[in-house]
mmCIF file of C-alpha atoms and ligand atoms in Angstrom:
data_model
loop_
_atom_site.group_PDB
_atom_site.id
_atom_site.type_symbol
_atom_site.label_atom_id
_atom_site.label_comp_id
_atom_site.label_asym_id
_atom_site.label_seq_id
_atom_site.Cartn_x
_atom_site.Cartn_y
_atom_site.Cartn_z
ATOM 1 C CA UNK A 1 150.187 91.973 145.863
ATOM 2 C CA UNK A 2 150.314 95.015 143.295
ATOM 3 C CA UNK A 3 150.464 93.705 139.696
ATOM 4 C CA UNK A 4 150.406 95.038 136.364
ATOM 5 C CA UNK A 5 148.591 93.743 133.361
ATOM 6 C CA UNK A 6 149.542 95.466 130.019
ATOM 7 C CA UNK A 7 146.780 95.049 127.451
ATOM 8 C CA UNK A 8 144.348 94.697 130.438
ATOM 9 C CA UNK A 9 141.327 96.192 128.643
ATOM 10 C CA UNK A 10 141.685 93.527 125.654
ATOM 11 C CA UNK A 11 139.942 90.258 125.238
ATOM 12 C CA UNK A 12 142.588 87.960 127.234
ATOM 13 C CA UNK A 13 143.822 90.660 129.408
ATOM 14 C CA UNK A 14 140.553 91.765 130.858
ATOM 15 C CA UNK A 15 139.518 88.132 131.855
ATOM 16 C CA UNK A 16 143.043 88.052 133.643
ATOM 17 C CA UNK A 17 142.284 91.402 135.477
ATOM 18 C CA UNK A 18 138.895 89.879 136.547
ATOM 19 C CA UNK A 19 140.489 86.899 138.051
ATOM 20 C CA UNK A 20 143.384 88.989 139.887
ATOM 21 C CA UNK A 21 141.046 91.379 141.242
ATOM 22 C CA UNK A 22 138.861 88.525 142.648
ATOM 23 C CA UNK A 23 141.825 87.067 144.543
ATOM 24 C CA UNK A 24 142.460 90.375 146.210
ATOM 25 C CA UNK A 25 145.524 91.739 144.114
ATOM 26 C CA UNK A 26 145.933 95.506 143.494
ATOM 27 C CA UNK A 27 145.732 95.744 139.677
ATOM 28 C CA UNK A 28 147.309 98.320 137.449
ATOM 29 C CA UNK A 29 146.430 98.084 133.801
ATOM 30 C CA UNK A 30 148.327 99.901 130.980
ATOM 31 C CA UNK A 31 146.362 99.948 127.706
ATOM 32 C CA UNK A 32 146.286 102.369 124.867
ATOM 33 C CA UNK A 33 142.517 101.059 124.076
ATOM 34 C CA UNK A 34 143.488 100.444 120.469
ATOM 35 C CA UNK A 35 141.501 97.232 120.415
ATOM 36 C CA UNK A 36 140.847 97.039 124.162
ATOM 37 C CA UNK A 37 137.722 98.678 125.682
ATOM 38 C CA UNK A 38 136.676 100.401 128.881
ATOM 39 C CA UNK A 39 133.762 98.125 129.027
ATOM 40 C CA UNK A 40 135.715 94.872 129.304
ATOM 41 C CA UNK A 41 136.740 96.402 132.737
ATOM 42 C CA UNK A 42 133.253 97.555 133.796
ATOM 43 C CA UNK A 43 132.553 95.160 136.613
ATOM 44 C CA UNK A 44 135.808 95.696 138.273
ATOM 45 C CA UNK A 45 136.374 99.405 137.193
ATOM 46 C CA UNK A 46 136.384 100.788 140.813
ATOM 47 C CA UNK A 47 139.177 98.350 141.845
ATOM 48 C CA UNK A 48 141.636 98.804 138.986
ATOM 49 C CA UNK A 49 143.903 101.604 138.121
ATOM 50 C CA UNK A 50 143.588 101.987 134.364
ATOM 51 C CA UNK A 51 146.419 104.018 132.778
ATOM 52 C CA UNK A 52 145.520 104.812 129.236
ATOM 53 C CA UNK A 53 149.027 105.058 127.531
ATOM 54 C CA UNK A 54 151.385 102.804 125.137
ATOM 55 C CA UNK A 55 153.789 100.226 125.682
ATOM 56 C CA UNK A 56 155.961 102.222 123.072
ATOM 57 C CA UNK A 57 155.993 105.245 125.596
ATOM 58 C CA UNK A 58 158.739 104.468 128.049
ATOM 59 C CA UNK A 59 157.640 106.866 130.753
ATOM 60 C CA UNK A 60 154.070 105.491 130.652
ATOM 61 C CA UNK A 61 155.387 102.041 130.987
ATOM 62 C CA UNK A 62 157.721 102.984 133.927
ATOM 63 C CA UNK A 63 154.887 104.747 135.604
ATOM 64 C CA UNK A 64 152.680 101.591 135.312
ATOM 65 C CA UNK A 65 155.159 99.233 136.540
ATOM 66 C CA UNK A 66 156.163 101.162 139.427
ATOM 67 C CA UNK A 67 155.730 98.872 142.677
ATOM 68 C CA UNK A 68 154.441 96.003 140.791
ATOM 69 C CA UNK A 69 155.659 92.552 141.912
ATOM 70 C CA UNK A 70 154.443 90.680 138.852
ATOM 71 C CA UNK A 71 153.922 92.086 135.364
ATOM 72 C CA UNK A 72 151.491 90.042 132.894
ATOM 73 C CA UNK A 73 152.584 91.331 129.517
ATOM 74 C CA UNK A 74 149.447 90.973 127.179
ATOM 75 C CA UNK A 75 149.488 94.299 125.063
ATOM 76 C CA UNK A 76 150.260 93.665 121.545
ATOM 77 C CA UNK A 77 148.718 94.061 118.097
ATOM 78 C CA UNK A 78 147.422 90.475 117.847
ATOM 79 C CA UNK A 79 146.365 89.986 114.174
ATOM 80 C CA UNK A 80 148.732 88.377 111.774
ATOM 81 C CA UNK A 81 147.164 90.367 108.713
ATOM 82 C CA UNK A 82 147.573 93.701 110.504
ATOM 83 C CA UNK A 83 151.299 93.069 110.810
ATOM 84 C CA UNK A 84 151.700 92.306 107.181
ATOM 85 C CA UNK A 85 150.073 95.615 106.425
ATOM 86 C CA UNK A 86 151.972 97.634 109.028
ATOM 87 C CA UNK A 87 155.176 95.889 110.186
ATOM 88 C CA UNK A 88 156.940 98.940 111.254
ATOM 89 C CA UNK A 89 154.049 99.998 113.460
ATOM 90 C CA UNK A 90 153.457 96.585 114.881
ATOM 91 C CA UNK A 91 156.996 95.971 115.510
ATOM 92 C CA UNK A 92 157.378 98.890 117.548
ATOM 93 C CA UNK A 93 154.636 97.540 119.863
ATOM 94 C CA UNK A 94 155.145 93.853 119.820
ATOM 95 C CA UNK A 95 158.867 93.840 120.026
ATOM 96 C CA UNK A 96 159.690 97.342 121.170
ATOM 97 C CA UNK A 97 156.986 97.398 123.707
ATOM 98 C CA UNK A 98 158.095 93.939 125.154
ATOM 99 C CA UNK A 99 161.508 95.564 125.684
ATOM 100 C CA UNK A 100 160.156 98.538 127.385
ATOM 101 C CA UNK A 101 158.390 96.287 129.605
ATOM 102 C CA UNK A 102 161.417 94.152 130.562
ATOM 103 C CA UNK A 103 163.558 97.338 131.337
ATOM 104 C CA UNK A 104 160.650 99.002 133.427
ATOM 105 C CA UNK A 105 160.140 95.599 135.289
ATOM 106 C CA UNK A 106 163.948 95.363 136.089
ATOM 107 C CA UNK A 107 164.069 99.145 137.035
ATOM 108 C CA UNK A 108 161.067 98.650 139.448
ATOM 109 C CA UNK A 109 162.549 95.655 140.946
ATOM 110 C CA UNK A 110 159.419 93.533 139.811
ATOM 111 C CA UNK A 111 160.091 89.697 140.566
ATOM 112 C CA UNK A 112 158.507 88.275 137.481
ATOM 113 C CA UNK A 113 157.182 89.003 134.043
ATOM 114 C CA UNK A 114 154.929 86.759 132.268
ATOM 115 C CA UNK A 115 154.762 87.093 128.502
ATOM 116 C CA UNK A 116 151.917 86.430 126.173
ATOM 117 C CA UNK A 117 153.858 84.649 123.305
ATOM 118 C CA UNK A 118 152.418 82.884 120.440
ATOM 119 C CA UNK A 119 152.214 79.462 118.704
ATOM 120 C CA UNK A 120 152.646 81.508 115.455
ATOM 121 C CA UNK A 121 156.319 81.298 115.744
ATOM 122 C CA UNK A 122 156.431 77.650 115.059
ATOM 123 C CA UNK A 123 155.212 78.112 111.442
ATOM 124 C CA UNK A 124 154.439 75.076 109.403
ATOM 125 C CA UNK A 125 157.770 72.996 109.521
ATOM 126 C CA UNK A 126 157.783 71.537 112.941
ATOM 127 C CA UNK A 127 156.261 68.017 113.451
ATOM 128 C CA UNK A 128 153.033 67.772 115.207
ATOM 129 C CA UNK A 129 152.062 67.940 117.974
ATOM 130 C CA UNK A 130 154.642 70.738 118.148
ATOM 131 C CA UNK A 131 156.763 70.988 121.470
ATOM 132 C CA UNK A 132 158.550 74.019 122.675
ATOM 133 C CA UNK A 133 162.086 72.792 121.483
ATOM 134 C CA UNK A 134 160.763 72.135 118.073
ATOM 135 C CA UNK A 135 162.550 74.309 115.055
ATOM 136 C CA UNK A 136 160.887 77.867 114.574
ATOM 137 C CA UNK A 137 160.068 79.267 111.434
ATOM 138 C CA UNK A 138 157.753 82.293 111.694
ATOM 139 C CA UNK A 139 155.845 83.120 108.542
ATOM 140 C CA UNK A 140 154.611 86.673 109.237
ATOM 141 C CA UNK A 141 155.832 89.758 110.729
ATOM 142 C CA UNK A 142 153.463 89.039 113.757
ATOM 143 C CA UNK A 143 155.537 85.714 114.317
ATOM 144 C CA UNK A 144 158.874 87.197 113.874
ATOM 145 C CA UNK A 145 157.891 90.107 116.299
ATOM 146 C CA UNK A 146 156.508 87.585 118.823
ATOM 147 C CA UNK A 147 159.593 85.435 118.464
ATOM 148 C CA UNK A 148 162.009 88.287 118.920
ATOM 149 C CA UNK A 149 160.064 89.531 121.736
ATOM 150 C CA UNK A 150 160.217 85.843 123.431
ATOM 151 C CA UNK A 151 163.959 85.813 123.077
ATOM 152 C CA UNK A 152 164.408 89.281 124.778
ATOM 153 C CA UNK A 153 162.199 87.886 127.815
ATOM 154 C CA UNK A 154 164.149 84.506 128.090
ATOM 155 C CA UNK A 155 167.423 86.438 127.936
ATOM 156 C CA UNK A 156 166.340 88.897 130.838
ATOM 157 C CA UNK A 157 166.085 86.004 133.299
ATOM 158 C CA UNK A 158 169.856 84.765 133.593
ATOM 159 C CA UNK A 159 171.020 88.497 132.760
ATOM 160 C CA UNK A 160 169.277 90.338 135.340
ATOM 161 C CA UNK A 161 167.859 87.713 137.676
ATOM 162 C CA UNK A 162 164.297 88.614 136.427
ATOM 163 C CA UNK A 163 162.000 85.493 136.459
ATOM 164 C CA UNK A 164 160.318 85.407 133.095
ATOM 165 C CA UNK A 165 157.735 82.981 131.742
ATOM 166 C CA UNK A 166 156.733 82.963 128.134
ATOM 167 C CA UNK A 167 153.379 81.415 127.484
ATOM 168 C CA UNK A 168 152.982 80.480 123.870
ATOM 169 C CA UNK A 169 149.045 80.703 123.630
ATOM 170 C CA UNK A 170 147.524 78.848 120.578
ATOM 171 C CA UNK A 171 144.169 80.070 119.249
ATOM 172 C CA UNK A 172 142.328 81.615 122.505
ATOM 173 C CA UNK A 173 138.532 82.027 122.205
ATOM 174 C CA UNK A 174 135.683 83.235 124.566
ATOM 175 C CA UNK A 175 133.615 86.311 125.644
ATOM 176 C CA UNK A 176 134.868 89.792 124.629
ATOM 177 C CA UNK A 177 136.967 88.875 121.791
ATOM 178 C CA UNK A 178 136.003 91.745 119.420
ATOM 179 C CA UNK A 179 134.388 90.247 116.278
ATOM 180 C CA UNK A 180 133.914 93.510 114.410
ATOM 181 C CA UNK A 181 137.183 94.004 112.598
ATOM 182 C CA UNK A 182 138.916 91.918 109.631
ATOM 183 C CA UNK A 183 141.757 91.316 112.023
ATOM 184 C CA UNK A 184 139.737 89.692 114.813
ATOM 185 C CA UNK A 185 140.057 86.107 115.931
ATOM 186 C CA UNK A 186 137.994 83.441 113.501
ATOM 187 C CA UNK A 187 135.847 82.190 116.275
ATOM 188 C CA UNK A 188 134.325 85.699 117.329
ATOM 189 C CA UNK A 189 133.969 86.392 113.620
ATOM 190 C CA UNK A 190 131.986 83.214 112.979
ATOM 191 C CA UNK A 191 129.749 83.380 115.826
ATOM 192 C CA UNK A 192 128.980 87.267 114.930
ATOM 193 C CA UNK A 193 128.119 86.360 111.397
ATOM 194 C CA UNK A 194 125.946 83.461 112.184
ATOM 195 C CA UNK A 195 124.008 85.400 114.742
ATOM 196 C CA UNK A 196 123.280 88.118 112.101
ATOM 197 C CA UNK A 197 122.200 85.297 109.729
ATOM 198 C CA UNK A 198 125.121 85.615 107.459
ATOM 199 C CA UNK A 199 127.626 83.226 106.150
ATOM 200 C CA UNK A 200 131.027 83.697 107.353
ATOM 201 C CA UNK A 201 133.952 83.470 105.080
ATOM 202 C CA UNK A 202 136.499 80.721 105.205
ATOM 203 C CA UNK A 203 139.927 81.675 103.834
ATOM 204 C CA UNK A 204 141.077 78.569 101.879
ATOM 205 C CA UNK A 205 139.747 75.087 101.905
ATOM 206 C CA UNK A 206 138.758 75.250 105.676
ATOM 207 C CA UNK A 207 141.073 72.202 106.232
ATOM 208 C CA UNK A 208 143.453 74.206 108.083
ATOM 209 C CA UNK A 209 143.571 73.393 112.062
ATOM 210 C CA UNK A 210 144.005 75.231 114.924
ATOM 211 C CA UNK A 211 144.289 74.048 118.690
ATOM 212 C CA UNK A 212 141.437 76.248 120.342
ATOM 213 C CA UNK A 213 141.702 77.061 123.932
ATOM 214 C CA UNK A 214 139.157 78.829 126.025
ATOM 215 C CA UNK A 215 139.956 82.129 127.661
ATOM 216 C CA UNK A 216 139.323 81.040 131.019
ATOM 217 C CA UNK A 217 141.919 78.224 130.821
ATOM 218 C CA UNK A 218 144.417 80.952 129.441
ATOM 219 C CA UNK A 219 143.868 83.042 132.555
ATOM 220 C CA UNK A 220 144.429 79.656 134.839
ATOM 221 C CA UNK A 221 147.777 79.287 133.018
ATOM 222 C CA UNK A 222 148.974 82.917 133.643
ATOM 223 C CA UNK A 223 148.070 82.467 137.320
ATOM 224 C CA UNK A 224 149.826 79.220 137.450
ATOM 225 C CA UNK A 225 152.748 80.928 135.628
ATOM 226 C CA UNK A 226 153.058 83.665 138.290
ATOM 227 C CA UNK A 227 152.881 81.016 141.254
ATOM 228 C CA UNK A 228 155.181 78.290 140.247
ATOM 229 C CA UNK A 229 158.578 78.211 141.998
ATOM 230 C CA UNK A 230 161.733 79.871 140.342
ATOM 231 C CA UNK A 231 161.463 79.072 136.472
ATOM 232 C CA UNK A 232 164.493 80.789 134.696
ATOM 233 C CA UNK A 233 163.325 81.734 131.433
ATOM 234 C CA UNK A 234 160.580 79.037 131.258
ATOM 235 C CA UNK A 235 158.648 78.658 127.924
ATOM 236 C CA UNK A 236 155.471 76.835 127.828
ATOM 237 C CA UNK A 237 152.707 75.911 125.068
ATOM 238 C CA UNK A 238 149.331 76.832 126.359
ATOM 239 C CA UNK A 239 146.794 74.890 124.410
ATOM 240 C CA UNK A 240 144.404 71.778 124.761
ATOM 241 C CA UNK A 241 146.532 69.616 122.566
ATOM 242 C CA UNK A 242 143.556 69.021 120.095
ATOM 243 C CA UNK A 243 143.308 70.086 116.678
ATOM 244 C CA UNK A 244 139.940 71.450 115.037
ATOM 245 C CA UNK A 245 139.477 72.297 111.418
ATOM 246 C CA UNK A 246 137.672 75.584 110.435
ATOM 247 C CA UNK A 247 135.133 73.402 108.556
ATOM 248 C CA UNK A 248 134.373 71.698 111.839
ATOM 249 C CA UNK A 249 134.568 75.025 113.742
ATOM 250 C CA UNK A 250 131.738 76.144 111.279
ATOM 251 C CA UNK A 251 129.832 73.036 111.503
ATOM 252 C CA UNK A 252 129.780 73.140 115.436
ATOM 253 C CA UNK A 253 128.864 76.826 115.612
ATOM 254 C CA UNK A 254 125.989 76.222 112.918
ATOM 255 C CA UNK A 255 124.443 73.284 114.964
ATOM 256 C CA UNK A 256 124.515 75.862 118.032
ATOM 257 C CA UNK A 257 123.412 79.070 115.918
ATOM 258 C CA UNK A 258 121.534 77.967 113.035
ATOM 259 C CA UNK A 259 121.973 80.275 109.925
ATOM 260 C CA UNK A 260 123.313 79.742 106.452
ATOM 261 C CA UNK A 261 124.127 75.843 105.660
ATOM 262 C CA UNK A 262 127.294 76.798 104.138
ATOM 263 C CA UNK A 263 130.137 79.425 104.634
ATOM 264 C CA UNK A 264 131.600 81.510 101.818
ATOM 265 C CA UNK A 265 135.005 80.669 100.723
ATOM 266 C CA UNK A 266 137.753 83.151 99.889
ATOM 267 C CA UNK A 267 141.526 82.743 98.908
ATOM 268 C CA UNK A 268 143.841 81.416 101.728
ATOM 269 C CA UNK A 269 145.476 84.309 103.669
ATOM 270 C CA UNK A 270 149.301 85.185 103.108
ATOM 271 C CA UNK A 271 151.184 84.260 106.019
ATOM 272 C CA UNK A 272 148.863 81.782 107.597
ATOM 273 C CA UNK A 273 149.866 78.743 109.249
ATOM 274 C CA UNK A 274 148.411 75.487 107.888
ATOM 275 C CA UNK A 275 148.211 73.250 111.103
ATOM 276 C CA UNK A 276 148.782 74.090 114.643
ATOM 277 C CA UNK A 277 148.550 71.558 117.405
ATOM 278 C CA UNK A 278 150.444 71.740 120.703
ATOM 279 C CA UNK A 279 152.163 69.153 122.703
ATOM 280 C CA UNK A 280 151.049 70.200 126.316
ATOM 281 C CA UNK A 281 153.334 68.087 128.322
ATOM 282 C CA UNK A 282 155.575 70.842 129.573
ATOM 283 C CA UNK A 283 152.602 73.025 130.644
ATOM 284 C CA UNK A 284 151.357 70.006 132.675
ATOM 285 C CA UNK A 285 154.815 69.074 134.087
ATOM 286 C CA UNK A 286 156.179 72.763 134.685
ATOM 287 C CA UNK A 287 153.136 74.750 135.580
ATOM 288 C CA UNK A 288 150.610 71.808 136.655
ATOM 289 C CA UNK A 289 148.406 73.350 133.853
ATOM 290 C CA UNK A 290 146.076 71.254 131.914
ATOM 291 C CA UNK A 291 143.342 72.981 129.987
ATOM 292 C CA UNK A 292 139.854 72.082 131.376
ATOM 293 C CA UNK A 293 137.190 73.445 129.008
ATOM 294 C CA UNK A 294 136.398 71.348 126.006
ATOM 295 C CA UNK A 295 136.040 73.231 122.810
ATOM 296 C CA UNK A 296 132.374 72.544 122.482
ATOM 297 C CA UNK A 297 131.668 73.644 126.050
ATOM 298 C CA UNK A 298 133.514 76.766 125.439
ATOM 299 C CA UNK A 299 131.883 77.497 122.190
ATOM 300 C CA UNK A 300 128.304 76.804 123.845
ATOM 301 C CA UNK A 301 129.330 79.376 126.483
ATOM 302 C CA UNK A 302 130.437 81.901 124.144
ATOM 303 C CA UNK A 303 127.411 81.550 121.967
ATOM 304 C CA UNK A 304 125.150 82.096 125.177
ATOM 305 C CA UNK A 305 127.217 85.174 126.151
ATOM 306 C CA UNK A 306 126.909 86.670 122.549
ATOM 307 C CA UNK A 307 123.187 86.048 122.489
ATOM 308 C CA UNK A 308 122.880 87.915 125.685
ATOM 309 C CA UNK A 309 124.938 90.815 124.336
ATOM 310 C CA UNK A 310 123.112 90.880 121.316
ATOM 311 C CA UNK A 311 119.794 90.994 123.204
ATOM 312 C CA UNK A 312 120.858 93.874 125.591
ATOM 313 C CA UNK A 313 122.131 95.794 122.734
ATOM 314 C CA UNK A 314 118.855 95.603 120.713
ATOM 315 C CA UNK A 315 120.203 93.144 117.985
ATOM 316 C CA UNK A 316 123.550 95.192 117.633
ATOM 317 C CA UNK A 317 126.249 93.051 119.022
ATOM 318 C CA UNK A 318 128.815 95.526 118.462
ATOM 319 C CA UNK A 319 129.853 95.918 122.055
ATOM 320 C CA UNK A 320 130.595 93.897 125.012
HETATM 321 P P1 NAD B 401 143.266 92.034 122.095
HETATM 322 O O1 NAD B 401 143.522 93.005 120.886
HETATM 323 O O2 NAD B 401 141.995 92.131 122.653
HETATM 324 O O3 NAD B 401 144.310 92.609 123.334
HETATM 325 C C1 NAD B 401 145.406 93.325 123.099
HETATM 326 C C2 NAD B 401 145.335 94.614 124.260
HETATM 327 O O4 NAD B 401 146.551 95.278 123.987
HETATM 328 C C3 NAD B 401 144.249 95.544 123.634
HETATM 329 O O5 NAD B 401 143.364 95.929 125.036
HETATM 330 C C4 NAD B 401 144.929 96.611 123.126
HETATM 331 O O6 NAD B 401 144.163 97.846 123.263
HETATM 332 C C5 NAD B 401 146.222 96.670 123.873
HETATM 333 N N1 NAD B 401 147.238 97.371 123.208
HETATM 334 C C6 NAD B 401 147.637 97.135 121.838
HETATM 335 N N2 NAD B 401 148.723 97.901 121.425
HETATM 336 C C7 NAD B 401 149.096 98.607 122.507
HETATM 337 C C8 NAD B 401 149.942 99.589 123.072
HETATM 338 N N3 NAD B 401 150.697 100.000 122.067
HETATM 339 N N4 NAD B 401 150.203 99.998 124.186
HETATM 340 C C9 NAD B 401 149.338 99.336 125.294
HETATM 341 N N5 NAD B 401 148.277 98.689 124.855
HETATM 342 C C10 NAD B 401 148.270 98.168 123.747
HETATM 343 O O7 NAD B 401 144.141 90.732 121.753
HETATM 344 P P2 NAD B 401 144.141 89.447 122.669
HETATM 345 O O8 NAD B 401 143.593 88.257 121.764
HETATM 346 O O9 NAD B 401 143.403 89.756 124.158
HETATM 347 O O10 NAD B 401 145.663 89.217 122.749
HETATM 348 C C11 NAD B 401 146.457 89.368 124.035
HETATM 349 C C12 NAD B 401 147.833 89.026 123.942
HETATM 350 O O11 NAD B 401 147.734 87.490 123.685
HETATM 351 C C13 NAD B 401 148.563 89.580 122.811
HETATM 352 O O12 NAD B 401 149.925 89.627 123.220
HETATM 353 C C14 NAD B 401 148.430 88.457 121.739
HETATM 354 O O13 NAD B 401 149.507 88.586 120.737
HETATM 355 C C15 NAD B 401 148.603 87.245 122.523
HETATM 356 N N6 NAD B 401 148.140 86.153 121.786
HETATM 357 C C16 NAD B 401 146.744 86.053 121.564
HETATM 358 C C17 NAD B 401 146.030 84.844 120.869
HETATM 359 C C18 NAD B 401 144.697 84.626 120.650
HETATM 360 O O14 NAD B 401 144.345 83.634 120.052
HETATM 361 N N7 NAD B 401 143.709 85.693 121.022
HETATM 362 C C19 NAD B 401 146.955 83.793 120.711
HETATM 363 C C20 NAD B 401 148.384 83.957 120.950
HETATM 364 C C21 NAD B 401 148.828 85.093 121.482
HETATM 365 C C1 UD1 B 402 145.738 83.465 116.200
HETATM 366 C C2 UD1 B 402 145.948 85.073 116.768
HETATM 367 C C3 UD1 B 402 147.364 85.412 117.037
HETATM 368 C C4 UD1 B 402 147.716 84.193 117.848
HETATM 369 C C5 UD1 B 402 147.841 83.036 116.991
HETATM 370 C C6 UD1 B 402 148.305 81.834 117.945
HETATM 371 C C7 UD1 B 402 143.954 86.511 116.761
HETATM 372 C C8 UD1 B 402 143.282 87.639 115.905
HETATM 373 N N1 UD1 B 402 145.124 85.938 116.246
HETATM 374 O O1 UD1 B 402 146.417 83.893 114.836
HETATM 375 O O2 UD1 B 402 147.324 86.623 118.041
HETATM 376 O O3 UD1 B 402 149.180 84.507 118.024
HETATM 377 O O4 UD1 B 402 146.401 82.684 116.837
HETATM 378 O O5 UD1 B 402 148.145 80.531 117.128
HETATM 379 O O6 UD1 B 402 143.506 86.544 117.889
HETATM 380 N N2 UD1 B 402 139.948 82.747 109.171
HETATM 381 C C9 UD1 B 402 138.836 82.387 108.191
HETATM 382 N N3 UD1 B 402 137.977 83.302 108.149
HETATM 383 C C10 UD1 B 402 137.929 84.717 108.848
HETATM 384 C C11 UD1 B 402 139.236 84.841 109.953
HETATM 385 C C12 UD1 B 402 140.197 83.807 109.932
HETATM 386 O O7 UD1 B 402 138.847 81.465 107.529
HETATM 387 O O8 UD1 B 402 137.070 85.338 108.935
HETATM 388 C C13 UD1 B 402 141.044 81.661 109.181
HETATM 389 C C14 UD1 B 402 142.392 82.269 109.110
HETATM 390 O O9 UD1 B 402 142.865 82.409 107.587
HETATM 391 C C15 UD1 B 402 143.373 81.316 109.790
HETATM 392 C C16 UD1 B 402 142.351 80.796 110.806
HETATM 393 O O10 UD1 B 402 141.023 81.110 110.609
HETATM 394 O O11 UD1 B 402 143.456 80.041 109.075
HETATM 395 C C17 UD1 B 402 142.754 81.503 112.076
HETATM 396 O O12 UD1 B 402 142.741 82.866 111.950
HETATM 397 P P1 UD1 B 402 142.889 83.955 113.203
HETATM 398 O O13 UD1 B 402 141.673 83.650 114.120
HETATM 399 O O14 UD1 B 402 142.863 85.269 112.693
HETATM 400 O O15 UD1 B 402 144.060 83.348 114.086
HETATM 401 P P2 UD1 B 402 145.692 83.140 113.855
HETATM 402 O O16 UD1 B 402 146.183 83.699 112.384
HETATM 403 O O17 UD1 B 402 145.779 81.645 113.881
#
């Protein structure tokens, strides 16, 4: 089967590409390499067609979608603070880019679009663990963009007969998550700091919680979303259903890596969700998906991988 992975050179997208190639799919990747990297596709480069282009470019999206039965739409500017700094730019990608993908999939006669949605859309008002029908109160441009995009995705199912599934990922972690930007995910930043013997910074008191889910589980969720029968505009949380505070994350990573005994603290981030915890019942019932990798196991694997990258790079873990 020919499939498209937008954002396929990124953290989550590249793991998904690996799995799709391994099962024998013909994979097209559309990525502007803004945060994604060619190295992330190194082991499958000869079996993947990489189109370097933007989801904001309708011609590029149309070319990439041509002949694809399934589209995994992962491309986005994934950082909450980045969307606060540059909302017009990020809206064009996260919202406008999604509309372009839907229209291209419709024109190409694709069967299904799987959308990388986000738990950020719940904000802080919903009772926890949060189910998909909870009230939505986005706190950042990122969350607004993901919510608006998800509405488009849902509406394209009954309107145009395109099968769509929105996966609301909670906080994904694992190898290849780029640590070297202030916009990176917290797990990758903490691992990178501790490997260099530096104290990471916790924004706020560290008692905020996240539902961390390993990237291999998120890949399995995507494969399940592509395979289940006839969902019409299905929306599903993808998480473990377990809350971990940042203080606990720091303690776990410190015990694996050593390094400074205490983190630094800085002011809480604007637009930050305080607590995030998923009800994962629907993912189990509708997708047959249950996350398998315990957080501690996923963190230990990530640390092993990061040590290997650092070793190969001569103590400079900037790539990989
Ligand atoms: P990432 O930054 O590693 O991946 C995003 C990819 O999209 C990158 O390869 C980047 O180069 C590409 N991209 C960005 N703008 C583009 C554009 N205009 N055109 C084409 N490609 C573009 O981040 P990730 O963590 O792998 O995120 C993947 C998806 O999952 C995103 O949609 C993100 O919003 C969503 N998500 C991530 C998390 C998480 O915890 N990492 C949680 C919820 C949702
Ligand atoms: C993350 C994802 C977002 C996704 C959302 C779903 C990234 C970059 N962001 O947002 O795409 O939609 O989960 O829930 O992958 N923090 C620190 N120190 C740091 C960095 C962060 O204390 O050095 C804190 C933040 O203030 C926040 C928490 O860690 O409280 C998580 O931050 P971050 O990893 O950026 O993720 P989210 O904002 O939850």
